């Protein structure tokens, strides 16, 4: 069998509903993000059933996949666009996050040509060092962008946190974003109603009632699918955490030493594994590898199983402490982290089973 990824649509629906309800109580609109699912239409449909209005995607190919499976917009393009793809993005997405004046100019041209309206959110970097104009230069650049727009509609500012620098959402950085919006409004005498302040990592701020008034849109993926918040290193107690389960088959069972024999170099991926001498151990090899998921980030459902290491197609697990008997041909199940889920969803060798 191929590795199997069980997708529990009812748990995803429940999570989407809970996040939606929680945010709307605080006056925040939810953009539900499907990029970690490769734009999976079954999942997108469930998000719609939960009442999600805008679907966020990072790849135009995923938006195309959704549309061709009958999922309708509005769609938001999350990754700041490539000039080479702008044509199709403007055609298919109702909202686009942007951070370059050249891109805004091009979108405006296309909108004018097609007599088409597209909404833009200008990204501001409040410290995480991924996309966006640096906050100290933001007012000037966003004002310039606003002046370029006529058919395109600049409707707000946004920021992304917790992705490169691991910077956490705070009252301070959310206030910075709000101040930038207010200053741009003052200088242009126009209104910019959307303040798109966060992703999963910002939910905590809302839970603690510390989100400044005025931040009114969150773009959320991880929390809905996994019920975790990797940036804050926490599980979100009010969400389901096993909507996705990965299953793989045992192809070898042997007892071997825990330290290799012979002079050692690097592994197949250029890494230098650490070995701890625990004596001889009972180990299983699974038909699963780096190609299918991020094995080192899998969380075995049986806590006595320990993932030791993996190469492209083999994952080695220590089962010395497992009570039940395991045989070749049996399977093992795992929860996933965001990175492990991303790779599993995007790998064609992993079978997706919707339950
Ligand atoms: C991926 C992404 C999100 C969603 O992030 P999660 O941590 O999965 O909630 C939000 N905004 C942007 C710009 C993204 O790229």
Short mmCIF file of C-alpha atoms and ligand atoms in Angstrom, two decimals:
data_model
loop_
_atom_site.label_atom_id
_atom_site.label_comp_id
_atom_site.label_asym_id
_atom_site.label_seq_id
_atom_site.Cartn_x
_atom_site.Cartn_y
_atom_site.Cartn_z
CA UNK A 1 0.00 0.00 0.00
CA UNK A 2 0.97 3.61 -0.43
CA UNK A 3 1.25 5.69 2.72
CA UNK A 4 -2.27 6.77 3.63
CA UNK A 5 -3.34 10.16 4.84
CA UNK A 6 -6.74 10.05 6.52
CA UNK A 7 -8.51 13.38 6.23
CA UNK A 8 -11.36 13.79 8.70
CA UNK A 9 -13.54 16.36 6.98
CA UNK A 10 -15.95 16.67 9.92
CA UNK A 11 -13.09 17.69 12.22
CA UNK A 12 -11.87 20.25 9.70
CA UNK A 13 -15.42 21.57 9.43
CA UNK A 14 -15.72 21.79 13.21
CA UNK A 15 -12.40 23.63 13.51
CA UNK A 16 -13.29 26.07 10.74
CA UNK A 17 -16.62 26.77 12.43
CA UNK A 18 -14.97 27.32 15.80
CA UNK A 19 -12.31 29.66 14.44
CA UNK A 20 -14.92 31.53 12.39
CA UNK A 21 -17.22 31.96 15.36
CA UNK A 22 -14.40 32.94 17.70
CA UNK A 23 -13.05 35.56 15.31
CA UNK A 24 -16.41 36.99 14.32
CA UNK A 25 -17.24 37.51 18.00
CA UNK A 26 -14.22 39.83 17.98
CA UNK A 27 -15.16 41.58 14.75
CA UNK A 28 -12.54 39.74 12.71
CA UNK A 29 -13.19 38.19 9.30
CA UNK A 30 -11.68 34.75 8.64
CA UNK A 31 -9.81 34.03 5.42
CA UNK A 32 -9.38 30.24 5.49
CA UNK A 33 -6.11 29.18 3.89
CA UNK A 34 -5.91 26.00 1.77
CA UNK A 35 -2.28 26.13 0.65
CA UNK A 36 -1.10 23.35 2.97
CA UNK A 37 -3.67 21.05 1.29
CA UNK A 38 -2.49 21.72 -2.28
CA UNK A 39 -5.82 23.46 -2.86
CA UNK A 40 -7.81 20.33 -2.07
CA UNK A 41 -11.41 20.82 -3.29
CA UNK A 42 -12.92 18.38 -0.77
CA UNK A 43 -11.41 20.41 2.02
CA UNK A 44 -12.33 23.75 0.47
CA UNK A 45 -15.96 22.63 0.17
CA UNK A 46 -16.02 21.81 3.87
CA UNK A 47 -14.64 25.27 4.66
CA UNK A 48 -17.45 26.79 2.61
CA UNK A 49 -20.01 24.64 4.47
CA UNK A 50 -18.59 25.98 7.71
CA UNK A 51 -19.43 29.48 6.49
CA UNK A 52 -16.04 30.67 5.30
CA UNK A 53 -16.38 33.46 2.72
CA UNK A 54 -12.82 34.01 1.43
CA UNK A 55 -10.40 31.19 0.60
CA UNK A 56 -6.71 32.08 0.77
CA UNK A 57 -4.18 30.36 -1.48
CA UNK A 58 -0.50 30.89 -2.17
CA UNK A 59 -0.36 29.30 -5.64
CA UNK A 60 -2.42 30.13 -8.68
CA UNK A 61 -2.28 26.47 -9.76
CA UNK A 62 -4.12 25.55 -6.55
CA UNK A 63 -6.75 28.21 -7.24
CA UNK A 64 -7.16 26.75 -10.74
CA UNK A 65 -7.56 23.28 -9.22
CA UNK A 66 -10.27 24.57 -6.88
CA UNK A 67 -12.14 26.37 -9.63
CA UNK A 68 -12.02 23.41 -12.01
CA UNK A 69 -13.53 21.26 -9.25
CA UNK A 70 -16.42 23.64 -8.86
CA UNK A 71 -15.26 25.63 -5.83
CA UNK A 72 -16.10 29.27 -6.34
CA UNK A 73 -14.42 32.39 -4.98
CA UNK A 74 -13.80 34.83 -3.53
CA UNK A 75 -10.14 33.83 -3.47
CA UNK A 76 -7.27 35.71 -1.91
CA UNK A 77 -3.75 35.33 -3.31
CA UNK A 78 -1.50 35.20 -0.26
CA UNK A 79 1.90 35.03 -1.82
CA UNK A 80 2.96 38.36 -3.24
CA UNK A 81 2.58 37.79 -6.98
CA UNK A 82 5.18 37.01 -9.60
CA UNK A 83 4.99 39.49 -12.48
CA UNK A 84 5.02 36.46 -14.78
CA UNK A 85 1.75 35.15 -13.30
CA UNK A 86 -0.08 38.35 -12.64
CA UNK A 87 -2.39 37.96 -15.59
CA UNK A 88 -3.98 34.78 -14.32
CA UNK A 89 -3.94 35.98 -10.71
CA UNK A 90 -5.91 39.10 -11.59
CA UNK A 91 -8.30 36.93 -13.58
CA UNK A 92 -9.01 34.46 -10.79
CA UNK A 93 -8.39 36.18 -7.45
CA UNK A 94 -10.59 38.80 -5.87
CA UNK A 95 -8.00 39.86 -3.29
CA UNK A 96 -4.23 40.02 -3.75
CA UNK A 97 -1.60 40.70 -1.11
CA UNK A 98 1.07 42.98 -2.63
CA UNK A 99 4.34 44.60 -1.57
CA UNK A 100 5.81 46.09 -4.76
CA UNK A 101 4.79 49.26 -6.59
CA UNK A 102 5.69 47.65 -9.93
CA UNK A 103 3.22 44.90 -9.18
CA UNK A 104 0.50 47.38 -8.22
CA UNK A 105 1.12 49.29 -11.47
CA UNK A 106 0.82 46.09 -13.51
CA UNK A 107 -2.35 45.01 -11.71
CA UNK A 108 -3.87 48.44 -12.29
CA UNK A 109 -3.08 48.18 -16.02
CA UNK A 110 -4.64 44.74 -16.27
CA UNK A 111 -7.73 45.77 -14.34
CA UNK A 112 -8.17 48.79 -16.58
CA UNK A 113 -7.77 46.63 -19.70
CA UNK A 114 -10.24 44.02 -18.53
CA UNK A 115 -12.57 46.53 -16.87
CA UNK A 116 -12.20 44.39 -13.82
CA UNK A 117 -11.93 45.25 -10.14
CA UNK A 118 -9.40 43.55 -7.90
CA UNK A 119 -8.86 44.35 -4.26
CA UNK A 120 -5.31 44.82 -3.01
CA UNK A 121 -3.92 44.62 0.49
CA UNK A 122 -0.51 46.21 0.91
CA UNK A 123 1.81 44.14 3.08
CA UNK A 124 3.82 45.82 5.81
CA UNK A 125 6.78 44.16 7.53
CA UNK A 126 6.46 44.94 11.23
CA UNK A 127 9.53 42.88 12.10
CA UNK A 128 9.35 39.27 10.92
CA UNK A 129 11.51 39.97 7.82
CA UNK A 130 9.46 38.08 5.29
CA UNK A 131 7.30 40.07 2.83
CA UNK A 132 6.16 43.67 3.10
CA UNK A 133 7.51 47.20 3.09
CA UNK A 134 9.54 47.87 6.24
CA UNK A 135 7.24 49.64 8.70
CA UNK A 136 9.36 52.79 8.88
CA UNK A 137 8.89 53.35 5.13
CA UNK A 138 5.38 51.99 4.89
CA UNK A 139 3.24 55.15 4.96
CA UNK A 140 5.09 56.68 2.04
CA UNK A 141 5.00 53.54 -0.10
CA UNK A 142 1.37 52.68 0.62
CA UNK A 143 0.34 56.27 -0.21
CA UNK A 144 2.15 55.93 -3.53
CA UNK A 145 0.39 52.64 -4.20
CA UNK A 146 -2.97 54.21 -3.38
CA UNK A 147 -2.29 56.95 -5.91
CA UNK A 148 -1.66 54.37 -8.66
CA UNK A 149 -4.95 52.63 -8.10
CA UNK A 150 -8.07 53.46 -9.97
CA UNK A 151 -9.51 50.21 -11.35
CA UNK A 152 -7.56 48.21 -8.84
CA UNK A 153 -8.80 48.98 -5.36
CA UNK A 154 -6.33 49.33 -2.53
CA UNK A 155 -8.54 48.36 0.37
CA UNK A 156 -6.20 47.88 3.27
CA UNK A 157 -2.92 46.87 4.82
CA UNK A 158 -1.73 43.57 6.17
CA UNK A 159 1.16 41.91 7.85
CA UNK A 160 2.53 38.42 8.22
CA UNK A 161 4.27 37.19 11.35
CA UNK A 162 5.84 34.07 12.70
CA UNK A 163 7.06 32.74 9.36
CA UNK A 164 10.72 33.71 9.03
CA UNK A 165 11.79 35.60 12.12
CA UNK A 166 9.32 33.72 14.27
CA UNK A 167 8.16 37.12 15.55
CA UNK A 168 4.97 36.84 17.64
CA UNK A 169 1.93 39.02 17.13
CA UNK A 170 1.79 41.65 19.88
CA UNK A 171 -0.22 44.68 20.87
CA UNK A 172 2.75 46.79 19.72
CA UNK A 173 3.16 45.38 16.22
CA UNK A 174 -0.61 45.34 15.65
CA UNK A 175 -0.77 49.01 16.75
CA UNK A 176 2.06 49.80 14.31
CA UNK A 177 -0.04 48.37 11.49
CA UNK A 178 -3.13 50.30 12.58
CA UNK A 179 -1.14 53.53 12.83
CA UNK A 180 0.21 53.06 9.33
CA UNK A 181 -3.32 52.57 8.02
CA UNK A 182 -4.55 55.67 9.88
CA UNK A 183 -1.70 57.80 8.52
CA UNK A 184 -2.30 56.62 4.96
CA UNK A 185 -6.00 57.46 5.35
CA UNK A 186 -5.15 60.91 6.68
CA UNK A 187 -2.73 61.66 3.81
CA UNK A 188 -4.90 60.30 1.00
CA UNK A 189 -8.30 61.21 2.46
CA UNK A 190 -9.48 57.77 1.39
CA UNK A 191 -10.62 54.89 3.49
CA UNK A 192 -8.75 51.58 3.78
CA UNK A 193 -11.13 49.37 5.70
CA UNK A 194 -9.18 46.09 5.85
CA UNK A 195 -6.45 45.51 8.43
CA UNK A 196 -5.31 41.94 7.80
CA UNK A 197 -3.30 41.38 10.91
CA UNK A 198 -2.55 37.78 11.37
CA UNK A 199 -2.41 34.09 10.84
CA UNK A 200 -2.68 31.20 13.28
CA UNK A 201 0.05 32.67 15.47
CA UNK A 202 -2.09 35.75 16.19
CA UNK A 203 -5.06 33.81 17.59
CA UNK A 204 -3.41 33.77 20.99
CA UNK A 205 -3.55 37.56 21.16
CA UNK A 206 -7.31 37.43 20.60
CA UNK A 207 -7.73 34.66 23.18
CA UNK A 208 -5.96 36.87 25.70
CA UNK A 209 -8.16 39.83 24.72
CA UNK A 210 -5.05 41.80 23.80
CA UNK A 211 -5.70 42.45 20.10
CA UNK A 212 -6.10 46.19 19.49
CA UNK A 213 -9.48 47.29 18.11
CA UNK A 214 -9.42 47.75 14.35
CA UNK A 215 -7.55 44.66 13.25
CA UNK A 216 -10.38 43.01 11.35
CA UNK A 217 -9.07 40.15 9.22
CA UNK A 218 -7.05 36.98 9.95
CA UNK A 219 -5.76 34.49 7.38
CA UNK A 220 -5.73 31.10 9.08
CA UNK A 221 -4.55 27.67 7.97
CA UNK A 222 -2.62 25.68 10.57
CA UNK A 223 -5.15 26.09 13.41
CA UNK A 224 -8.01 24.79 11.26
CA UNK A 225 -6.16 21.70 10.04
CA UNK A 226 -4.00 20.75 12.98
CA UNK A 227 -5.30 22.64 16.02
CA UNK A 228 -1.73 23.72 16.71
CA UNK A 229 0.19 27.00 16.65
CA UNK A 230 3.78 26.20 15.81
CA UNK A 231 5.05 29.76 16.28
CA UNK A 232 3.85 29.88 19.88
CA UNK A 233 4.70 26.20 20.30
CA UNK A 234 1.27 25.28 21.62
CA UNK A 235 -1.76 23.13 21.03
CA UNK A 236 -5.01 25.06 20.78
CA UNK A 237 -7.22 23.46 23.40
CA UNK A 238 -10.53 24.38 21.78
CA UNK A 239 -9.69 22.79 18.41
CA UNK A 240 -9.47 19.19 17.13
CA UNK A 241 -5.89 18.00 16.75
CA UNK A 242 -6.29 14.80 14.75
CA UNK A 243 -8.08 15.82 11.58
CA UNK A 244 -5.14 14.32 9.68
CA UNK A 245 -3.57 10.93 10.44
CA UNK A 246 -0.78 9.35 8.41
CA UNK A 247 -0.48 5.56 8.17
CA UNK A 248 2.46 3.55 6.83
CA UNK A 249 3.33 -0.13 6.53
CA UNK A 250 6.10 -2.02 8.32
CA UNK A 251 8.54 -3.59 5.84
CA UNK A 252 11.30 -4.78 8.17
CA UNK A 253 11.58 -5.75 11.83
CA UNK A 254 15.02 -6.41 13.26
CA UNK A 255 16.98 -6.05 16.43
CA UNK A 256 20.15 -4.06 15.81
CA UNK A 257 22.68 -1.99 17.74
CA UNK A 258 21.81 1.69 18.22
CA UNK A 259 25.20 2.84 16.96
CA UNK A 260 26.44 2.09 13.41
CA UNK A 261 29.48 -0.08 12.76
CA UNK A 262 32.31 1.43 10.73
CA UNK A 263 33.66 4.89 10.08
CA UNK A 264 30.75 7.33 9.54
CA UNK A 265 30.31 10.22 7.11
CA UNK A 266 27.02 11.93 6.29
CA UNK A 267 23.58 10.47 5.64
CA UNK A 268 21.74 10.49 2.29
CA UNK A 269 20.63 14.08 2.91
CA UNK A 270 24.01 15.46 3.95
CA UNK A 271 23.08 15.34 7.63
CA UNK A 272 25.09 13.93 10.48
CA UNK A 273 22.75 11.90 12.68
CA UNK A 274 23.42 11.72 16.41
CA UNK A 275 23.67 8.24 17.82
CA UNK A 276 23.10 7.37 21.45
CA UNK A 277 24.26 3.99 22.58
CA UNK A 278 21.19 2.37 24.10
CA UNK A 279 22.45 -1.11 23.28
CA UNK A 280 20.55 -3.41 20.97
CA UNK A 281 17.11 -2.13 20.01
CA UNK A 282 14.04 -3.55 18.32
CA UNK A 283 13.42 -1.42 15.23
CA UNK A 284 10.91 -1.30 12.41
CA UNK A 285 11.38 0.16 8.96
CA UNK A 286 8.31 1.80 7.43
CA UNK A 287 7.54 2.23 3.73
CA UNK A 288 7.57 5.98 4.15
CA UNK A 289 10.28 8.57 3.69
CA UNK A 290 11.40 12.13 3.24
CA UNK A 291 9.64 12.10 -0.11
CA UNK A 292 6.24 11.52 1.50
CA UNK A 293 6.41 13.65 4.62
CA UNK A 294 8.88 15.07 7.16
CA UNK A 295 9.41 11.85 9.12
CA UNK A 296 11.37 13.52 11.90
CA UNK A 297 8.31 15.62 12.73
CA UNK A 298 5.78 12.80 12.93
CA UNK A 299 4.09 12.15 16.25
CA UNK A 300 3.32 8.44 16.71
CA UNK A 301 -0.19 7.72 18.05
CA UNK A 302 1.48 5.01 20.12
CA UNK A 303 3.68 7.13 22.34
CA UNK A 304 6.06 4.25 22.91
CA UNK A 305 7.12 4.34 19.26
CA UNK A 306 10.06 6.62 18.58
CA UNK A 307 10.94 7.91 15.12
CA UNK A 308 14.71 7.66 14.82
CA UNK A 309 15.66 8.70 11.32
CA UNK A 310 14.59 8.57 7.67
CA UNK A 311 15.91 8.69 4.14
CA UNK A 312 13.91 9.19 0.93
CA UNK A 313 11.84 6.04 1.23
CA UNK A 314 12.62 4.41 4.58
CA UNK A 315 11.68 5.58 8.05
CA UNK A 316 13.32 3.82 10.99
CA UNK A 317 11.36 3.66 14.24
CA UNK A 318 12.38 2.24 17.60
CA UNK A 319 9.69 -0.10 18.93
CA UNK A 320 11.62 -1.66 21.82
CA UNK A 321 9.21 -0.20 24.38
CA UNK A 322 6.00 -1.10 22.55
CA UNK A 323 3.90 -3.62 24.46
CA UNK A 324 1.85 -5.16 21.66
CA UNK A 325 3.46 -7.42 19.08
CA UNK A 326 4.19 -5.83 15.72
CA UNK A 327 4.68 -7.86 12.53
CA UNK A 328 5.83 -7.15 9.02
CA UNK A 329 2.78 -5.93 7.09
CA UNK A 330 1.25 -4.18 10.11
CA UNK A 331 0.79 -0.42 9.95
CA UNK A 332 1.59 2.48 12.25
CA UNK A 333 -0.21 5.78 12.58
CA UNK A 334 1.04 9.29 13.21
CA UNK A 335 -0.14 12.82 13.77
CA UNK A 336 1.60 15.48 11.73
CA UNK A 337 3.13 18.91 12.13
CA UNK A 338 2.55 21.66 9.60
CA UNK A 339 5.69 20.77 7.65
CA UNK A 340 4.88 17.05 7.67
CA UNK A 341 1.31 17.74 6.52
CA UNK A 342 2.45 20.07 3.75
CA UNK A 343 4.72 17.43 2.28
CA UNK A 344 2.17 14.62 2.68
CA UNK A 345 -0.60 16.63 1.01
CA UNK A 346 1.63 17.64 -1.86
CA UNK A 347 3.18 14.20 -2.45
CA UNK A 348 1.47 12.17 -5.19
CA UNK A 349 2.60 8.91 -3.57
CA UNK A 350 0.53 9.55 -0.45
CA UNK A 351 -3.04 8.32 -0.82
CA UNK A 352 -5.63 10.69 0.60
CA UNK A 353 -8.60 9.03 2.24
CA UNK A 354 -11.49 11.28 3.21
CA UNK A 355 -13.48 10.16 6.21
C1 LIG B 1 0.38 30.67 4.86
C2 LIG B 1 -0.08 32.05 5.11
C3 LIG B 1 -1.08 32.29 6.05
C4 LIG B 1 -1.67 31.19 6.90
O1 LIG B 1 -0.78 30.86 7.92
P1 LIG B 1 -1.11 29.77 9.06
O2 LIG B 1 0.04 29.86 9.97
O3 LIG B 1 -1.23 28.46 8.37
O4 LIG B 1 -2.38 30.18 9.72
C5 LIG B 1 -1.49 33.59 6.24
N1 LIG B 1 -0.96 34.60 5.52
C6 LIG B 1 -0.01 34.41 4.59
C7 LIG B 1 0.54 35.58 3.86
C8 LIG B 1 0.47 33.13 4.36
O5 LIG B 1 1.42 32.95 3.44
#
